[in-house]
Amino acid sequence: MSIESLRKILELECGRSYDNKAVIGGLDKYLHCQAACIRQGVDDPQLLNEFDQLNLSGSDYSSWDTDQRRAWIAQGLAWLSKLEASEEGAAVPGHVHGIHGYSSSHGSSGTAVRAVTEVRPEQRDILDLPVTVMKGITPGIADRLAKLNVRTVYDLLYLLPRRYLDYTRRKSISELVVAEEQTVIGTIWQARVAVLGNRRGTEAIVGDETGNVRVVWFNQPYLARTFRTNATIAISGTVSEFRGTKVFESPAWELLKDKELIHTGRLVPVYPLTQGLYPRQVRKWTRDAVDSYAQQLGEFLPAGIRVRCGFPDLPVAISQVHYPDDSETAREARRRLAFDELLLLQLGVLARKRDWQEGQPGHALRMDREAMNRFLHSLPFTLTPAQERVLQEILGDLQQKKAMSRLLQGEVGSGKTVIATLALLMAAANGYQGALMAPTEVLAEQHYANLCNHLSRICEQEPAQGLNSTQGTDLHGGIVRRYTGLLPRPLTIALLVGSLSSSAKEALHRTISRGEVDIVLGTHALIQKEVKFKKLGLAVVDEQHRFGVVQRSALRQKGFNPHVLVMTATPIPRTMALTLYGDLDLSVIDELPPGRQVVRTRQLDARDRQKAYSFIRRQVSNGRQAFVICPLVEESEALEAKAATSEYERLSREVFPELRLGLLHGQMPGSEKDEMMRRFRSGEVDILVSTSVVEVGIDVPRASVMLIEGAERFGLSQLHQFRGRVGRDKEQAYCLLIMEKASPEAGARLQLMERVHDGFVLAEKDLELRGPGEFFGTHQSGLPDLKLARLTDLPSLELARKEAMALFQSDPDLRRPEHQPLRQRLSRAWSGSAEWS
Ligand code: ADP
Ligand code: MG
């Protein structure tokens, strides 16, 4: 349990207006569990004392009214801030940055400017200078800053504080009040090393014209040397009472040389840090950077927007975000900078969309209602209303001259495939080719088999060239099939996957390039450079989150501005739809076909593992199958594979010696993976032990139970995807979650899995609890970084989108002279992006 996550929970509860829902099961239970754990991490006696007064373990939050709750949470947060502040203080060894660094800091801006002129500013943007031009930043420190992605002066200006410590309440010493956070400025009368408790620390007497106060710092004896008698010092912190006299305990401090305060007496910025960087150093550098360079940032927002939104100028915003005059200006500055990020994101996304759609005209398709209806009638079900609606949206797009760019989102099992299939048929009916790319061979084959199945109900099958005899896979009926009776001419369907023999592949490439195949279903094999379509009119990407940005656009590029449909079962929260996917139109299938079961989900204690195994055994003896998912090993497929292999061996030998087990992991060659999936699907394997590779799209109707080990390591959305693999038929299905490292937070998160079966709600929760980075994993690259803007902030997003659209309408290429700074800034923001270039 980290202090950081306690803060998150408390802040979340604030944000929810104290409805006691920040933690499933209520705050009380959670806090009772946490109390001891947090207490252990605090060693400052004063803080411990205050912590005990908060009485986490005995609190009765659920029975309080809102006012009581508010007051209590505020106390909790105040305490956290103090704890964090005291940790900062403790992290500053005197020799790294004490008074010495300080006294010399005066000349810093002069030095920096000199350094600038030496590198010929006309050839280089000054802001792109390396941070080492700043006084006190050695190459070693630059390396540490690089860990925070700070390499240039510009980066340093944009190293934004995470929050502020409020040290604004300045008092004279006689006015000090116990238990309040206050700042005094006085003279050091005396400073010495003292034994405090049973450790060495520093004790000082500080006085002003109204009186004297004792100040102690625990565990920091070196400060005694730093504090010279008669020096002026600012002290910020909470005053306590010790044997009847007031005392500051381990307060923040700052020696003063008639300069502006940066560590005390104001809103003090708290920066993200990394090993070997200390808060006081970083503050000094950002202060210097702001003083020397903020003005040079210039302004890139058009005046109209600035005025309409009431934003401060950029240099003001940057300087206020670091060293705000008060919390209001800090808020304004942050609002402006967050808007900048969102506007740049929106402009980029809109430009990308326009380039796709208007670069060249697309192909307007005609509706072939008759073929469409015949196909629909061949299905063993009728479309759900949601499927109908989405189908109309897509068919509407296809009839436009603009190329479609649409994201189809729908819960696992909501029936996206049939919608894609209808769109592909429409392309074929218009004489165009259609392609569908799936992430695995098994899935591509599944799509192929299903489509052929449907078609064989309404069509005659004709032999299709000599192709089928040349290939070596066991696809009964071959990799190309031709159907007559649906369209006025024969309809040819093909399967293109990597494991085909090379002669089969070559032959297939030829027929595709001659336009003799109408619909190709396949894997990555579709985007190999040998594959050339004669007339690709529609590209569909299934399970799009399994593909990289580059692969997705590679399929698009196989045609001449084809319509594009990407499909995903990962729900996209609305805010994300506006940003990360802002270049796509969004269709959502928000209901499941009738009669679907919810997968009964239970969290189990590690001690109950044996029960889980007996349960699996019973299911298997009833003719069912099971998945066992092994924990995620971040960043290492190799380790993950190893762990899965040993789990597989253990289960085969010790737990289920009488059953047939199979193993699946990402390090196996594709053909072996597919072979294993085939065996599982056909029932030759009872229990499939797998890593997360099994996540996607596969239908194994007899699988009824999934055991997920190390469940706390997965995101909620991913867990939801996993469990979508079971319960594909009428029988009740089960998902068992076992934590590797149990913690109350993880427990609370997993409890959501038990109660919530709506993937959309789970995705929103994921986003809230883990943030967008984690939500999308490492796949989601190629977009500018958001530092301040929160993707959950819908009003700001909508404002940015509105302004971006207006700009886009008036000056789409940003050619006007007044838009030049914006244009430059836009290309800077998107310079790291794969798709932009
Ligand atoms: P997903 O959206 O996860 O890709 P699929 O397209 O694979 O889902 O559909 C899951 C299953 O539901 C398939 O077996 C499909 O035939 C079936 N299905 C699709 N639409 C309907 C419907 N309207 N009514 C009943 N079953 C449907
Ligand atoms: Mg699917």
mmCIF file of N, CA and C in Angstrom, residues 433-541:
data_model
loop_
_atom_site.group_PDB
_atom_site.id
_atom_site.type_symbol
_atom_site.label_atom_id
_atom_site.label_comp_id
_atom_site.label_asym_id
_atom_site.label_seq_id
_atom_site.Cartn_x
_atom_site.Cartn_y
_atom_site.Cartn_z
ATOM 1 N N GLN A 433 -12.762 -5.437 -53.951
ATOM 2 C CA GLN A 433 -12.313 -6.489 -53.047
ATOM 3 C C GLN A 433 -12.440 -6.033 -51.596
ATOM 4 N N GLY A 434 -12.588 -6.991 -50.722
ATOM 5 C CA GLY A 434 -12.630 -6.684 -49.291
ATOM 6 C C GLY A 434 -11.636 -7.567 -48.565
ATOM 7 N N ALA A 435 -11.045 -7.044 -47.497
ATOM 8 C CA ALA A 435 -10.089 -7.835 -46.724
ATOM 9 C C ALA A 435 -10.382 -7.684 -45.249
ATOM 10 N N LEU A 436 -10.225 -8.773 -44.524
ATOM 11 C CA LEU A 436 -10.369 -8.702 -43.074
ATOM 12 C C LEU A 436 -9.119 -9.288 -42.443
ATOM 13 N N MET A 437 -8.474 -8.499 -41.577
ATOM 14 C CA MET A 437 -7.247 -8.959 -40.947
ATOM 15 C C MET A 437 -7.512 -9.269 -39.481
ATOM 16 N N ALA A 438 -7.144 -10.479 -39.056
ATOM 17 C CA ALA A 438 -7.314 -10.903 -37.662
ATOM 18 C C ALA A 438 -5.932 -11.152 -37.052
ATOM 19 N N PRO A 439 -5.810 -11.080 -35.740
ATOM 20 C CA PRO A 439 -4.477 -11.175 -35.135
ATOM 21 C C PRO A 439 -3.881 -12.584 -35.081
ATOM 22 N N THR A 440 -4.698 -13.617 -35.189
ATOM 23 C CA THR A 440 -4.117 -14.965 -35.153
ATOM 24 C C THR A 440 -4.693 -15.822 -36.272
ATOM 25 N N GLU A 441 -3.948 -16.870 -36.607
ATOM 26 C CA GLU A 441 -4.416 -17.758 -37.665
ATOM 27 C C GLU A 441 -5.712 -18.447 -37.279
ATOM 28 N N VAL A 442 -5.764 -18.851 -36.026
ATOM 29 C CA VAL A 442 -6.956 -19.572 -35.601
ATOM 30 C C VAL A 442 -8.188 -18.700 -35.785
ATOM 31 N N LEU A 443 -8.031 -17.451 -35.436
ATOM 32 C CA LEU A 443 -9.168 -16.559 -35.559
ATOM 33 C C LEU A 443 -9.519 -16.324 -37.030
ATOM 34 N N ALA A 444 -8.499 -16.157 -37.870
ATOM 35 C CA ALA A 444 -8.755 -15.957 -39.299
ATOM 36 C C ALA A 444 -9.483 -17.176 -39.864
ATOM 37 N N GLU A 445 -9.016 -18.359 -39.459
ATOM 38 C CA GLU A 445 -9.667 -19.578 -39.945
ATOM 39 C C GLU A 445 -11.101 -19.667 -39.457
ATOM 40 N N GLN A 446 -11.299 -19.256 -38.225
ATOM 41 C CA GLN A 446 -12.641 -19.288 -37.675
ATOM 42 C C GLN A 446 -13.571 -18.391 -38.494
ATOM 43 N N HIS A 447 -13.086 -17.212 -38.821
ATOM 44 C CA HIS A 447 -13.893 -16.300 -39.639
ATOM 45 C C HIS A 447 -14.194 -16.907 -41.006
ATOM 46 N N TYR A 448 -13.161 -17.511 -41.573
ATOM 47 C CA TYR A 448 -13.306 -18.107 -42.906
ATOM 48 C C TYR A 448 -14.344 -19.235 -42.865
ATOM 49 N N ALA A 449 -14.177 -20.113 -41.879
ATOM 50 C CA ALA A 449 -15.086 -21.247 -41.778
ATOM 51 C C ALA A 449 -16.531 -20.766 -41.566
ATOM 52 N N ASN A 450 -16.719 -19.766 -40.707
ATOM 53 C CA ASN A 450 -18.073 -19.274 -40.445
ATOM 54 C C ASN A 450 -18.711 -18.660 -41.686
ATOM 55 N N LEU A 451 -17.919 -17.854 -42.394
ATOM 56 C CA LEU A 451 -18.470 -17.211 -43.581
ATOM 57 C C LEU A 451 -18.866 -18.267 -44.607
ATOM 58 N N CYS A 452 -17.960 -19.236 -44.815
ATOM 59 C CA CYS A 452 -18.268 -20.287 -45.787
ATOM 60 C C CYS A 452 -19.532 -21.044 -45.377
ATOM 61 N N ASN A 453 -19.628 -21.268 -44.083
ATOM 62 C CA ASN A 453 -20.790 -21.938 -43.553
ATOM 63 C C ASN A 453 -22.096 -21.240 -43.903
ATOM 64 N N HIS A 454 -22.135 -19.939 -43.640
ATOM 65 C CA HIS A 454 -23.335 -19.162 -43.948
ATOM 66 C C HIS A 454 -23.637 -19.195 -45.435
ATOM 67 N N LEU A 455 -22.577 -18.972 -46.229
ATOM 68 C CA LEU A 455 -22.804 -18.898 -47.673
ATOM 69 C C LEU A 455 -23.309 -20.226 -48.218
ATOM 70 N N SER A 456 -22.799 -21.325 -47.634
ATOM 71 C CA SER A 456 -23.202 -22.610 -48.203
ATOM 72 C C SER A 456 -24.695 -22.865 -47.984
ATOM 73 N N ARG A 457 -25.325 -22.125 -47.069
ATOM 74 C CA ARG A 457 -26.762 -22.316 -46.869
ATOM 75 C C ARG A 457 -27.590 -21.679 -47.976
ATOM 76 N N ILE A 458 -27.042 -20.646 -48.618
ATOM 77 C CA ILE A 458 -27.850 -19.970 -49.643
ATOM 78 C C ILE A 458 -27.253 -20.070 -51.034
ATOM 79 N N CYS A 459 -26.062 -20.636 -51.140
ATOM 80 C CA CYS A 459 -25.400 -20.639 -52.444
ATOM 81 C C CYS A 459 -25.032 -22.049 -52.875
ATOM 82 N N GLU A 460 -24.689 -22.140 -54.143
ATOM 83 C CA GLU A 460 -24.049 -23.335 -54.670
ATOM 84 C C GLU A 460 -22.554 -23.107 -54.557
ATOM 85 N N GLN A 461 -21.824 -24.168 -54.179
ATOM 86 C CA GLN A 461 -20.376 -24.007 -54.177
ATOM 87 C C GLN A 461 -19.806 -24.585 -55.457
ATOM 88 N N GLU A 462 -18.914 -23.818 -56.086
ATOM 89 C CA GLU A 462 -18.278 -24.249 -57.330
ATOM 90 C C GLU A 462 -16.832 -24.569 -57.052
ATOM 91 N N PRO A 463 -16.252 -25.457 -57.806
ATOM 92 C CA PRO A 463 -14.811 -25.657 -57.610
ATOM 93 C C PRO A 463 -14.066 -24.372 -57.997
ATOM 94 N N ALA A 464 -13.042 -24.041 -57.232
ATOM 95 C CA ALA A 464 -12.305 -22.819 -57.519
ATOM 96 C C ALA A 464 -10.892 -23.145 -57.945
ATOM 97 N N GLN A 465 -10.572 -22.954 -59.128
ATOM 98 C CA GLN A 465 -9.238 -23.194 -59.725
ATOM 99 C C GLN A 465 -8.539 -24.411 -59.152
ATOM 100 N N GLY A 466 -7.286 -24.528 -59.496
ATOM 101 C CA GLY A 466 -6.528 -25.664 -58.973
ATOM 102 C C GLY A 466 -5.912 -25.402 -57.619
ATOM 103 N N LEU A 467 -6.164 -24.232 -57.084
ATOM 104 C CA LEU A 467 -5.453 -23.798 -55.886
ATOM 105 C C LEU A 467 -5.526 -24.760 -54.711
ATOM 106 N N ASN A 468 -6.679 -25.267 -54.466
ATOM 107 C CA ASN A 468 -6.880 -25.979 -53.211
ATOM 108 C C ASN A 468 -6.082 -27.260 -53.081
ATOM 109 N N SER A 469 -5.754 -27.852 -54.223
ATOM 110 C CA SER A 469 -5.010 -29.100 -54.124
ATOM 111 C C SER A 469 -3.551 -28.836 -53.754
ATOM 112 N N THR A 470 -3.064 -27.627 -53.932
ATOM 113 C CA THR A 470 -1.641 -27.389 -53.712
ATOM 114 C C THR A 470 -1.302 -27.073 -52.262
ATOM 115 N N GLN A 471 -2.288 -26.826 -51.451
ATOM 116 C CA GLN A 471 -1.886 -26.388 -50.121
ATOM 117 C C GLN A 471 -1.951 -27.528 -49.118
ATOM 118 N N GLY A 472 -1.131 -27.376 -48.080
ATOM 119 C CA GLY A 472 -0.915 -28.518 -47.208
ATOM 120 C C GLY A 472 -1.697 -28.500 -45.901
ATOM 121 N N THR A 473 -2.450 -27.481 -45.641
ATOM 122 C CA THR A 473 -3.127 -27.454 -44.347
ATOM 123 C C THR A 473 -4.369 -28.345 -44.391
ATOM 124 N N ASP A 474 -4.935 -28.565 -43.239
ATOM 125 C CA ASP A 474 -6.066 -29.482 -43.176
ATOM 126 C C ASP A 474 -7.401 -28.750 -43.234
ATOM 127 N N LEU A 475 -7.433 -27.672 -43.975
ATOM 128 C CA LEU A 475 -8.695 -26.961 -44.112
ATOM 129 C C LEU A 475 -9.550 -27.710 -45.105
ATOM 130 N N HIS A 476 -10.518 -28.417 -44.590
ATOM 131 C CA HIS A 476 -11.338 -29.204 -45.507
ATOM 132 C C HIS A 476 -11.983 -28.248 -46.482
ATOM 133 N N GLY A 477 -11.821 -28.543 -47.741
ATOM 134 C CA GLY A 477 -12.433 -27.673 -48.727
ATOM 135 C C GLY A 477 -11.501 -26.586 -49.214
ATOM 136 N N GLY A 478 -10.307 -26.473 -48.620
ATOM 137 C CA GLY A 478 -9.294 -25.600 -49.199
ATOM 138 C C GLY A 478 -9.374 -24.160 -48.787
ATOM 139 N N ILE A 479 -8.484 -23.362 -49.395
ATOM 140 C CA ILE A 479 -8.331 -21.977 -48.972
ATOM 141 C C ILE A 479 -9.010 -20.983 -49.909
ATOM 142 N N VAL A 480 -9.603 -21.487 -50.978
ATOM 143 C CA VAL A 480 -10.389 -20.601 -51.837
ATOM 144 C C VAL A 480 -11.711 -21.286 -52.131
ATOM 145 N N ARG A 481 -12.786 -20.563 -51.970
ATOM 146 C CA ARG A 481 -14.071 -21.170 -52.327
ATOM 147 C C ARG A 481 -14.884 -20.181 -53.134
ATOM 148 N N ARG A 482 -15.686 -20.756 -54.022
ATOM 149 C CA ARG A 482 -16.461 -19.901 -54.915
ATOM 150 C C ARG A 482 -17.937 -20.260 -54.784
ATOM 151 N N TYR A 483 -18.742 -19.244 -54.594
ATOM 152 C CA TYR A 483 -20.171 -19.470 -54.383
ATOM 153 C C TYR A 483 -20.989 -18.758 -55.444
ATOM 154 N N THR A 484 -21.984 -19.423 -55.976
ATOM 155 C CA THR A 484 -22.868 -18.763 -56.940
ATOM 156 C C THR A 484 -24.263 -18.677 -56.348
ATOM 157 N N GLY A 485 -25.002 -17.692 -56.825
ATOM 158 C CA GLY A 485 -26.390 -17.606 -56.406
ATOM 159 C C GLY A 485 -26.687 -16.436 -55.503
ATOM 160 N N LEU A 486 -25.668 -15.803 -54.934
ATOM 161 C CA LEU A 486 -25.939 -14.654 -54.073
ATOM 162 C C LEU A 486 -25.795 -13.368 -54.877
ATOM 163 N N LEU A 487 -24.656 -13.229 -55.552
ATOM 164 C CA LEU A 487 -24.431 -12.068 -56.408
ATOM 165 C C LEU A 487 -24.661 -12.495 -57.846
ATOM 166 N N PRO A 488 -24.856 -11.525 -58.729
ATOM 167 C CA PRO A 488 -25.064 -11.876 -60.142
ATOM 168 C C PRO A 488 -23.890 -12.671 -60.719
ATOM 169 N N ARG A 489 -22.718 -12.519 -60.115
ATOM 170 C CA ARG A 489 -21.561 -13.304 -60.591
ATOM 171 C C ARG A 489 -21.058 -14.114 -59.406
ATOM 172 N N PRO A 490 -20.192 -15.081 -59.635
ATOM 173 C CA PRO A 490 -19.712 -15.890 -58.513
ATOM 174 C C PRO A 490 -18.967 -15.040 -57.488
ATOM 175 N N LEU A 491 -19.068 -15.457 -56.233
ATOM 176 C CA LEU A 491 -18.410 -14.742 -55.146
ATOM 177 C C LEU A 491 -17.269 -15.623 -54.640
ATOM 178 N N THR A 492 -16.049 -15.080 -54.648
ATOM 179 C CA THR A 492 -14.896 -15.900 -54.274
ATOM 180 C C THR A 492 -14.324 -15.449 -52.941
ATOM 181 N N ILE A 493 -14.137 -16.416 -52.066
ATOM 182 C CA ILE A 493 -13.642 -16.147 -50.713
ATOM 183 C C ILE A 493 -12.312 -16.865 -50.542
ATOM 184 N N ALA A 494 -11.344 -16.225 -49.892
ATOM 185 C CA ALA A 494 -10.058 -16.895 -49.700
ATOM 186 C C ALA A 494 -9.540 -16.675 -48.289
ATOM 187 N N LEU A 495 -8.663 -17.595 -47.876
ATOM 188 C CA LEU A 495 -8.012 -17.489 -46.572
ATOM 189 C C LEU A 495 -6.521 -17.351 -46.799
ATOM 190 N N LEU A 496 -5.918 -16.290 -46.289
ATOM 191 C CA LEU A 496 -4.487 -16.082 -46.466
ATOM 192 C C LEU A 496 -3.804 -15.991 -45.102
ATOM 193 N N VAL A 497 -3.064 -17.044 -44.768
ATOM 194 C CA VAL A 497 -2.367 -17.037 -43.478
ATOM 195 C C VAL A 497 -0.915 -17.455 -43.692
ATOM 196 N N GLY A 498 -0.065 -17.138 -42.717
ATOM 197 C CA GLY A 498 1.366 -17.357 -42.878
ATOM 198 C C GLY A 498 1.776 -18.803 -43.033
ATOM 199 N N SER A 499 0.986 -19.721 -42.474
ATOM 200 C CA SER A 499 1.436 -21.105 -42.478
ATOM 201 C C SER A 499 1.126 -21.847 -43.777
ATOM 202 N N LEU A 500 0.531 -21.185 -44.750
ATOM 203 C CA LEU A 500 0.310 -21.853 -46.045
ATOM 204 C C LEU A 500 1.664 -22.161 -46.675
ATOM 205 N N SER A 501 1.696 -23.183 -47.507
ATOM 206 C CA SER A 501 2.930 -23.475 -48.224
ATOM 207 C C SER A 501 3.241 -22.297 -49.131
ATOM 208 N N SER A 502 4.519 -22.121 -49.456
ATOM 209 C CA SER A 502 4.838 -20.916 -50.213
ATOM 210 C C SER A 502 4.230 -20.957 -51.609
ATOM 211 N N SER A 503 4.083 -22.165 -52.161
ATOM 212 C CA SER A 503 3.466 -22.206 -53.489
ATOM 213 C C SER A 503 1.997 -21.800 -53.406
ATOM 214 N N ALA A 504 1.327 -22.220 -52.348
ATOM 215 C CA ALA A 504 -0.078 -21.842 -52.189
ATOM 216 C C ALA A 504 -0.183 -20.330 -52.015
ATOM 217 N N LYS A 505 0.747 -19.801 -51.202
ATOM 218 C CA LYS A 505 0.711 -18.365 -50.974
ATOM 219 C C LYS A 505 0.910 -17.607 -52.277
ATOM 220 N N GLU A 506 1.920 -18.040 -53.045
ATOM 221 C CA GLU A 506 2.197 -17.333 -54.297
ATOM 222 C C GLU A 506 0.999 -17.381 -55.225
ATOM 223 N N ALA A 507 0.413 -18.562 -55.320
ATOM 224 C CA ALA A 507 -0.745 -18.692 -56.202
ATOM 225 C C ALA A 507 -1.862 -17.766 -55.732
ATOM 226 N N LEU A 508 -2.034 -17.699 -54.429
ATOM 227 C CA LEU A 508 -3.090 -16.857 -53.883
ATOM 228 C C LEU A 508 -2.786 -15.375 -54.146
ATOM 229 N N HIS A 509 -1.523 -14.994 -53.956
ATOM 230 C CA HIS A 509 -1.131 -13.614 -54.255
ATOM 231 C C HIS A 509 -1.514 -13.261 -55.687
ATOM 232 N N ARG A 510 -1.252 -14.196 -56.610
ATOM 233 C CA ARG A 510 -1.557 -13.914 -58.016
ATOM 234 C C ARG A 510 -3.055 -13.707 -58.226
ATOM 235 N N THR A 511 -3.840 -14.598 -57.645
ATOM 236 C CA THR A 511 -5.283 -14.450 -57.878
ATOM 237 C C THR A 511 -5.819 -13.166 -57.235
ATOM 238 N N ILE A 512 -5.235 -12.809 -56.097
ATOM 239 C CA ILE A 512 -5.680 -11.561 -55.460
ATOM 240 C C ILE A 512 -5.324 -10.362 -56.343
ATOM 241 N N SER A 513 -4.109 -10.395 -56.888
ATOM 242 C CA SER A 513 -3.697 -9.227 -57.674
ATOM 243 C C SER A 513 -4.446 -9.161 -59.002
ATOM 244 N N ARG A 514 -4.937 -10.302 -59.475
ATOM 245 C CA ARG A 514 -5.748 -10.272 -60.704
ATOM 246 C C ARG A 514 -7.189 -9.907 -60.397
ATOM 247 N N GLY A 515 -7.514 -9.798 -59.138
ATOM 248 C CA GLY A 515 -8.881 -9.423 -58.774
ATOM 249 C C GLY A 515 -9.840 -10.595 -58.827
ATOM 250 N N GLU A 516 -9.294 -11.817 -58.794
ATOM 251 C CA GLU A 516 -10.172 -12.975 -58.888
ATOM 252 C C GLU A 516 -10.732 -13.407 -57.539
ATOM 253 N N VAL A 517 -10.232 -12.806 -56.485
ATOM 254 C CA VAL A 517 -10.776 -13.091 -55.165
ATOM 255 C C VAL A 517 -11.543 -11.864 -54.696
ATOM 256 N N ASP A 518 -12.749 -12.081 -54.174
ATOM 257 C CA ASP A 518 -13.545 -10.942 -53.725
ATOM 258 C C ASP A 518 -13.268 -10.592 -52.273
ATOM 259 N N ILE A 519 -13.268 -11.622 -51.435
ATOM 260 C CA ILE A 519 -13.095 -11.366 -50.009
ATOM 261 C C ILE A 519 -11.958 -12.223 -49.482
ATOM 262 N N VAL A 520 -10.960 -11.591 -48.887
ATOM 263 C CA VAL A 520 -9.843 -12.335 -48.309
ATOM 264 C C VAL A 520 -9.871 -12.178 -46.800
ATOM 265 N N LEU A 521 -9.836 -13.310 -46.118
ATOM 266 C CA LEU A 521 -9.740 -13.281 -44.667
ATOM 267 C C LEU A 521 -8.332 -13.738 -44.324
ATOM 268 N N GLY A 522 -7.677 -13.080 -43.386
ATOM 269 C CA GLY A 522 -6.308 -13.490 -43.133
ATOM 270 C C GLY A 522 -5.708 -12.871 -41.900
ATOM 271 N N THR A 523 -4.381 -13.049 -41.818
ATOM 272 C CA THR A 523 -3.624 -12.527 -40.675
ATOM 273 C C THR A 523 -2.669 -11.457 -41.193
ATOM 274 N N HIS A 524 -1.578 -11.258 -40.463
ATOM 275 C CA HIS A 524 -0.520 -10.349 -40.911
ATOM 276 C C HIS A 524 -0.065 -10.685 -42.321
ATOM 277 N N ALA A 525 -0.291 -11.939 -42.724
ATOM 278 C CA ALA A 525 0.108 -12.347 -44.067
ATOM 279 C C ALA A 525 -0.499 -11.420 -45.114
ATOM 280 N N LEU A 526 -1.601 -10.778 -44.759
ATOM 281 C CA LEU A 526 -2.269 -9.872 -45.703
ATOM 282 C C LEU A 526 -1.475 -8.610 -46.005
ATOM 283 N N ILE A 527 -0.631 -8.209 -45.056
ATOM 284 C CA ILE A 527 0.051 -6.932 -45.285
ATOM 285 C C ILE A 527 1.494 -7.113 -45.723
ATOM 286 N N GLN A 528 1.860 -8.332 -46.085
ATOM 287 C CA GLN A 528 3.198 -8.531 -46.646
ATOM 288 C C GLN A 528 3.268 -7.804 -47.976
ATOM 289 N N LYS A 529 4.520 -7.430 -48.344
ATOM 290 C CA LYS A 529 4.598 -6.570 -49.527
ATOM 291 C C LYS A 529 4.241 -7.304 -50.815
ATOM 292 N N GLU A 530 4.312 -8.646 -50.793
ATOM 293 C CA GLU A 530 3.948 -9.391 -52.006
ATOM 294 C C GLU A 530 2.456 -9.309 -52.287
ATOM 295 N N VAL A 531 1.673 -8.955 -51.295
ATOM 296 C CA VAL A 531 0.224 -8.966 -51.489
ATOM 297 C C VAL A 531 -0.208 -7.664 -52.142
ATOM 298 N N LYS A 532 -0.768 -7.806 -53.343
ATOM 299 C CA LYS A 532 -1.261 -6.617 -54.032
ATOM 300 C C LYS A 532 -2.712 -6.845 -54.434
ATOM 301 N N PHE A 533 -3.546 -5.934 -54.030
ATOM 302 C CA PHE A 533 -4.955 -6.055 -54.402
ATOM 303 C C PHE A 533 -5.174 -5.343 -55.719
ATOM 304 N N LYS A 534 -6.089 -5.880 -56.487
ATOM 305 C CA LYS A 534 -6.397 -5.183 -57.728
ATOM 306 C C LYS A 534 -7.252 -3.973 -57.413
ATOM 307 N N LYS A 535 -8.183 -4.126 -56.491
ATOM 308 C CA LYS A 535 -9.177 -3.084 -56.286
ATOM 309 C C LYS A 535 -9.752 -3.184 -54.882
ATOM 310 N N LEU A 536 -8.900 -2.902 -53.891
ATOM 311 C CA LEU A 536 -9.360 -3.044 -52.510
ATOM 312 C C LEU A 536 -10.306 -1.895 -52.160
ATOM 313 N N GLY A 537 -11.534 -2.232 -51.815
ATOM 314 C CA GLY A 537 -12.512 -1.192 -51.502
ATOM 315 C C GLY A 537 -12.804 -1.068 -50.017
ATOM 316 N N LEU A 538 -12.546 -2.137 -49.265
ATOM 317 C CA LEU A 538 -12.842 -2.114 -47.826
ATOM 318 C C LEU A 538 -11.815 -2.946 -47.068
ATOM 319 N N ALA A 539 -11.207 -2.331 -46.064
ATOM 320 C CA ALA A 539 -10.273 -3.052 -45.199
ATOM 321 C C ALA A 539 -10.863 -3.106 -43.800
ATOM 322 N N VAL A 540 -10.933 -4.319 -43.235
ATOM 323 C CA VAL A 540 -11.452 -4.475 -41.879
ATOM 324 C C VAL A 540 -10.324 -5.018 -41.000
ATOM 325 N N VAL A 541 -10.148 -4.415 -39.840
ATOM 326 C CA VAL A 541 -9.171 -4.930 -38.891
ATOM 327 C C VAL A 541 -9.927 -5.421 -37.662
#
